[in-house]
Amino acid sequence: MSRPTIAGVARAAGVSVASVSRVLNGLPATEEMVERVQRAVQELGYVPDARARSLKVGRTFQLTLAVADVGNPVYVTMMRAVEEVVSAAGYRLVVTTTGPDVVDEVALVRGMARGYADGLLISPIRVDEDLVKSIRECEVPVVVAGNVPAKAGVDTVRANSPKGMLLAVDHLVAKGRRRIAFVNGPADTVPGAARAKGFADALRAHDLRPAATAEAADFTFAAGRAVAPEILAVTSESVTSEEVRSRDHSSSDVSGGFDAVIGANDLLAVGLMHELAAAGLDVPGDVAVIGMDDSELAEQSFPPLTSVNLGSAERGRRAAELLLARIEDNERTPRRIVVQPSLSIRRSTP
């Protein structure tokens, strides 16, 4: 008798081979499709070679990494670090996007009950009570790369955004920039709230007030460009590049506008630099620019972007290690790790 094939499973389930592969690999699928494929698998006795070891030990040897936007360079850096750790331990990593809505984050965590992965590493951009509850009740081990309340009872690895913002402001002030603007992403997000507070605290430490603030619709390059006119509007005198350069940046009496701006991430900062150039302003001659995340984009931009390194690779590595440890011993006391920032200075600041 010939061995059952994936094509045979597809015929028995009345679905495509691609659909069968999707279910067997633990990728998102409708409950109906999952049930039909699993029923056909059981009836035919189909066992993929790659899953034989998993069935023997009761594991899938597959882990899920969930981030808000797989197109964001900081998540790409984190993903690479996670994959390096888990692949060395014999696991395959599946990456999925939750988007910005906390409802989708909750749905993903609850969906882990389907058993297509042995653990979840999630980097939530928004957190509410439903998400905390779903994490606490999740049927597989969960590690959060981000910040959730301690009552979630989960391992966490987060960045120290407030300290990172202080590093950025300290650097600008040391270079004589005192009229500092800030462009944040949505303030109701975890990074948005942390970076807004960090900016306010850092300015107070230098007895400064913000030259301007704006909230972009998202943490993207396009959002950075779109919000730029709101920041540029503070240059009510419509000063030219030559007029700004003739002023003394070491004093605090520069009238009109700002002489530095911090973006809440690199994508926002690079989007801002494009619009500053379009407005005839030189970076860093007229306006110094700093981003946050120190992603690959920071080195690729023109001029190269000074950026706060929030340790995305280190956070990914530590979170992956915690998840593997949690899978081996789910009774461990949860750990809350904070990765400290550093400043990577490039040509976008003097």
XYZ file of C-alpha atoms in Angstrom:
350
model
C 0.000 0.000 0.000
C 1.423 3.348 -1.039
C 2.125 6.023 1.509
C -0.499 8.828 1.722
C 0.563 12.027 -0.005
C -0.243 15.690 0.546
C -2.145 15.609 -2.767
C -4.287 12.785 -1.414
C -5.015 14.804 1.723
C -6.032 17.763 -0.453
C -8.463 15.576 -2.468
C -9.978 14.042 0.670
C -10.397 17.445 2.321
C -11.719 19.089 -0.836
C -9.128 21.861 -0.699
C -6.000 22.804 -2.629
C -2.543 21.393 -1.949
C -1.474 24.917 -0.967
C -4.244 25.011 1.642
C -3.126 21.698 3.099
C 0.463 22.941 3.253
C -0.712 26.120 4.965
C -2.519 24.192 7.694
C 0.273 21.658 8.203
C 2.839 24.450 8.519
C 0.824 26.253 11.164
C 0.030 29.316 9.094
C -3.222 31.248 9.650
C -6.271 29.536 8.120
C -10.004 29.420 8.750
C -11.268 27.037 11.427
C -13.270 25.150 8.796
C -10.201 24.606 6.632
C -8.138 23.448 9.609
C -10.830 20.948 10.627
C -11.213 19.556 7.102
C -7.480 19.103 6.618
C -6.949 17.581 10.050
C -9.853 15.168 9.491
C -8.392 14.072 6.149
C -4.933 13.682 7.687
C -6.336 11.408 10.400
C -8.446 9.351 7.992
C -5.556 8.754 5.599
C -2.900 8.393 8.277
C -0.764 11.017 6.590
C 2.421 11.956 8.503
C 4.831 14.428 6.854
C 8.459 13.393 7.308
C 9.350 16.793 8.705
C 6.742 16.418 11.429
C 7.548 12.882 12.502
C 9.901 14.038 15.256
C 7.352 16.592 16.398
C 4.636 13.972 16.806
C 6.925 11.746 18.854
C 7.741 14.423 21.411
C 4.474 16.354 21.333
C 5.970 19.507 19.845
C 5.772 21.274 16.520
C 9.305 22.689 16.827
C 7.855 25.855 15.394
C 7.712 29.281 17.061
C 5.770 32.389 16.085
C 7.113 35.944 16.063
C 4.358 38.555 15.821
C 5.190 42.202 15.081
C 3.143 45.211 14.044
C 4.838 45.788 10.689
C 7.300 43.388 9.043
C 8.348 46.227 6.731
C 9.817 48.246 9.598
C 13.621 47.805 9.600
C 13.745 47.533 13.393
C 11.546 44.427 13.279
C 13.700 42.936 10.536
C 16.742 43.309 12.797
C 14.854 41.738 15.692
C 13.606 38.894 13.501
C 17.129 38.014 12.376
C 18.337 37.845 15.977
C 15.383 35.700 17.051
C 15.801 33.347 14.100
C 19.496 32.841 14.850
C 18.753 31.775 18.425
C 15.755 29.526 17.783
C 17.173 27.833 14.675
C 20.249 26.841 16.680
C 17.862 25.136 19.098
C 16.140 23.223 16.293
C 13.078 25.428 15.858
C 11.638 27.023 12.761
C 10.441 30.631 13.037
C 7.177 31.818 11.505
C 6.792 35.603 11.307
C 3.384 37.250 11.174
C 2.062 40.807 11.190
C -0.545 41.963 13.701
C -0.965 45.496 12.363
C -1.648 48.446 14.673
C -4.975 47.237 16.098
C -4.930 45.643 19.542
C -7.974 43.543 18.548
C -5.815 41.725 15.993
C -3.087 41.224 18.612
C -5.630 39.606 20.931
C -6.967 37.386 18.135
C -3.481 36.142 17.341
C -2.696 35.271 20.961
C -5.997 33.425 21.358
C -5.394 31.645 18.059
C -2.324 29.980 19.526
C -4.748 27.413 21.005
C -4.789 25.764 17.562
C -1.427 24.288 18.439
C 0.502 25.259 15.335
C 3.449 26.572 17.373
C 5.143 25.743 20.656
C 5.483 29.359 21.741
C 4.842 32.977 20.852
C 7.122 35.995 20.896
C 5.004 39.100 20.417
C 5.958 42.774 20.138
C 2.642 44.566 20.734
C 2.354 48.175 19.656
C -0.830 48.699 21.686
C -1.755 47.055 24.989
C -5.120 46.845 26.752
C -6.791 44.639 29.362
C -7.990 42.119 26.764
C -4.455 41.613 25.494
C -3.069 41.202 29.003
C -5.806 38.659 29.778
C -5.233 36.714 26.564
C -1.488 36.555 27.223
C -2.056 35.380 30.780
C -4.437 32.637 29.568
C -2.526 31.622 26.441
C -2.144 27.869 26.026
C 1.490 28.119 24.913
C 4.402 30.032 26.474
C 4.504 33.741 25.577
C 7.338 36.262 25.755
C 6.731 39.957 25.108
C 9.307 42.126 23.360
C 7.913 45.347 24.736
C 6.159 46.545 27.833
C 3.088 45.014 29.451
C 1.938 45.250 33.082
C 3.584 42.876 35.533
C 0.171 41.320 36.239
C 0.379 39.643 32.831
C 2.806 37.227 34.496
C 4.947 36.960 31.391
C 8.617 37.309 30.502
C 9.354 40.695 28.916
C 12.309 42.353 27.213
C 11.947 46.056 26.571
C 13.948 49.069 25.495
C 14.719 52.033 27.742
C 13.201 54.700 25.491
C 13.273 57.508 28.095
C 17.012 57.083 28.603
C 17.476 56.933 24.844
C 15.642 60.207 24.440
C 17.859 61.778 27.096
C 20.942 60.672 25.143
C 19.544 62.383 22.050
C 18.723 65.652 23.817
C 22.055 65.680 25.683
C 23.865 65.361 22.350
C 21.900 68.160 20.701
C 22.379 70.540 23.630
C 26.098 69.770 23.713
C 26.211 70.829 20.063
C 24.488 74.122 20.845
C 21.011 73.130 19.675
C 18.367 74.284 22.130
C 15.240 74.797 20.016
C 14.362 71.131 19.743
C 11.235 69.793 18.049
C 9.792 66.296 18.331
C 7.786 64.201 15.893
C 6.126 61.229 17.533
C 4.074 58.371 16.183
C 0.610 57.706 17.654
C 0.770 58.646 21.340
C -1.642 55.861 22.340
C 0.935 53.213 21.419
C 3.531 51.697 23.732
C 6.520 53.319 21.968
C 4.657 56.577 21.392
C 3.802 57.012 25.066
C 7.304 56.091 26.250
C 9.076 58.400 23.820
C 6.769 61.337 24.449
C 7.408 61.098 28.179
C 11.122 60.644 27.593
C 11.294 63.762 25.400
C 9.435 65.891 27.954
C 11.624 64.651 30.804
C 14.837 65.177 28.818
C 13.928 68.792 27.970
C 13.084 69.508 31.615
C 16.501 68.174 32.608
C 18.003 70.989 30.499
C 15.413 73.591 31.514
C 14.076 73.704 27.944
C 10.657 73.731 26.354
C 9.816 72.016 23.050
C 10.179 74.232 19.998
C 7.389 72.229 18.369
C 5.745 68.819 18.608
C 3.646 66.828 16.176
C 2.003 63.402 16.148
C 2.262 61.387 12.939
C -0.455 58.970 11.911
C 1.943 56.037 12.046
C 5.609 55.125 12.552
C 6.338 55.113 8.813
C 8.388 57.046 6.268
C 5.225 58.318 4.558
C 3.802 59.484 7.892
C 7.027 61.385 8.581
C 6.730 63.219 5.303
C 3.025 63.890 5.812
C 3.464 65.462 9.248
C 6.443 67.615 8.251
C 4.343 70.665 7.205
C 2.930 70.790 10.729
C 6.431 71.110 12.141
C 7.649 73.446 9.414
C 4.721 75.765 10.113
C 6.444 76.916 13.307
C 8.996 78.714 11.121
C 6.499 81.522 10.887
C 9.129 83.993 9.756
C 9.771 81.845 6.655
C 13.486 82.188 7.218
C 15.758 81.043 4.424
C 18.594 78.551 4.728
C 21.229 81.297 4.575
C 19.453 83.342 7.256
C 19.289 80.392 9.626
C 22.941 79.505 9.055
C 23.962 83.053 9.939
C 22.511 82.706 13.427
C 24.385 81.586 16.510
C 23.113 78.082 17.340
C 24.939 78.180 20.662
C 22.462 80.673 22.102
C 18.855 80.085 23.076
C 17.437 83.219 21.457
C 17.126 81.924 17.903
C 13.833 83.488 16.844
C 11.288 81.454 14.939
C 11.394 77.762 14.066
C 13.728 75.136 15.477
C 17.320 74.088 15.075
C 16.909 70.369 15.803
C 14.236 67.705 15.552
C 13.969 64.201 16.980
C 11.888 61.555 15.238
C 10.337 58.813 17.359
C 11.876 56.284 14.992
C 14.197 56.240 11.982
C 11.397 56.033 9.424
C 9.791 59.222 10.722
C 13.160 60.973 10.926
C 14.140 60.121 7.349
C 10.727 61.207 6.096
C 11.262 64.518 7.873
C 14.706 64.948 6.306
C 13.187 64.639 2.844
C 10.717 67.432 3.580
C 13.329 69.631 5.245
C 15.424 69.400 2.094
C 12.391 70.201 -0.046
C 11.812 73.310 2.095
C 15.360 74.508 1.408
C 16.764 73.654 4.828
C 20.135 71.976 5.231
C 20.705 68.986 7.507
C 22.570 69.467 9.790
C 23.515 73.062 8.982
C 20.057 74.476 9.596
C 18.381 71.610 11.409
C 20.016 68.690 13.172
C 17.998 65.455 12.964
C 18.036 62.410 15.236
C 16.072 59.190 14.863
C 15.456 56.255 17.171
C 16.086 52.522 16.584
C 19.443 52.849 14.752
C 18.159 50.566 12.001
C 19.913 49.869 8.701
C 17.978 52.804 7.265
C 19.946 55.209 9.466
C 23.182 54.360 7.669
C 21.518 54.296 4.249
C 19.887 57.740 4.459
C 21.458 60.949 3.150
C 22.968 62.380 5.155
C 23.480 59.314 7.357
C 21.177 59.632 10.354
C 22.296 60.011 13.950
C 20.073 57.583 15.841
C 19.459 56.137 19.279
C 20.255 52.445 19.272
C 17.532 50.787 21.340
C 19.118 47.357 21.092
C 16.619 45.685 18.755
C 18.989 42.795 18.006
C 19.802 42.336 21.695
C 16.124 42.489 22.609
C 15.334 39.855 20.000
C 18.130 37.592 21.197
C 17.210 37.876 24.882
C 13.500 37.389 24.166
C 14.195 34.260 22.108
C 16.331 32.830 24.895
C 13.581 33.507 27.419
C 11.004 31.795 25.207
C 13.146 28.669 24.829
C 13.697 28.580 28.582
C 9.962 29.041 29.195
C 9.148 26.132 26.874
C 11.480 23.886 28.846
C 10.197 25.053 32.239
C 6.847 26.830 32.260
C 6.961 27.218 36.053
C 9.894 29.633 36.030
C 9.455 33.034 37.671
C 8.835 35.596 34.901
C 11.754 37.904 34.114
C 11.521 41.564 33.093
C 14.656 42.608 31.217
C 15.497 46.162 30.163
C 18.042 46.664 27.358
C 19.961 49.926 27.668
C 20.371 52.322 24.706
C 23.357 53.986 23.086
C 23.758 56.823 20.587
C 25.156 56.279 17.087
C 26.397 59.661 15.856
C 26.386 60.318 12.106
C 26.291 63.305 9.781
C 22.698 64.422 10.430
C 23.942 66.151 13.586
C 26.964 68.514 13.797
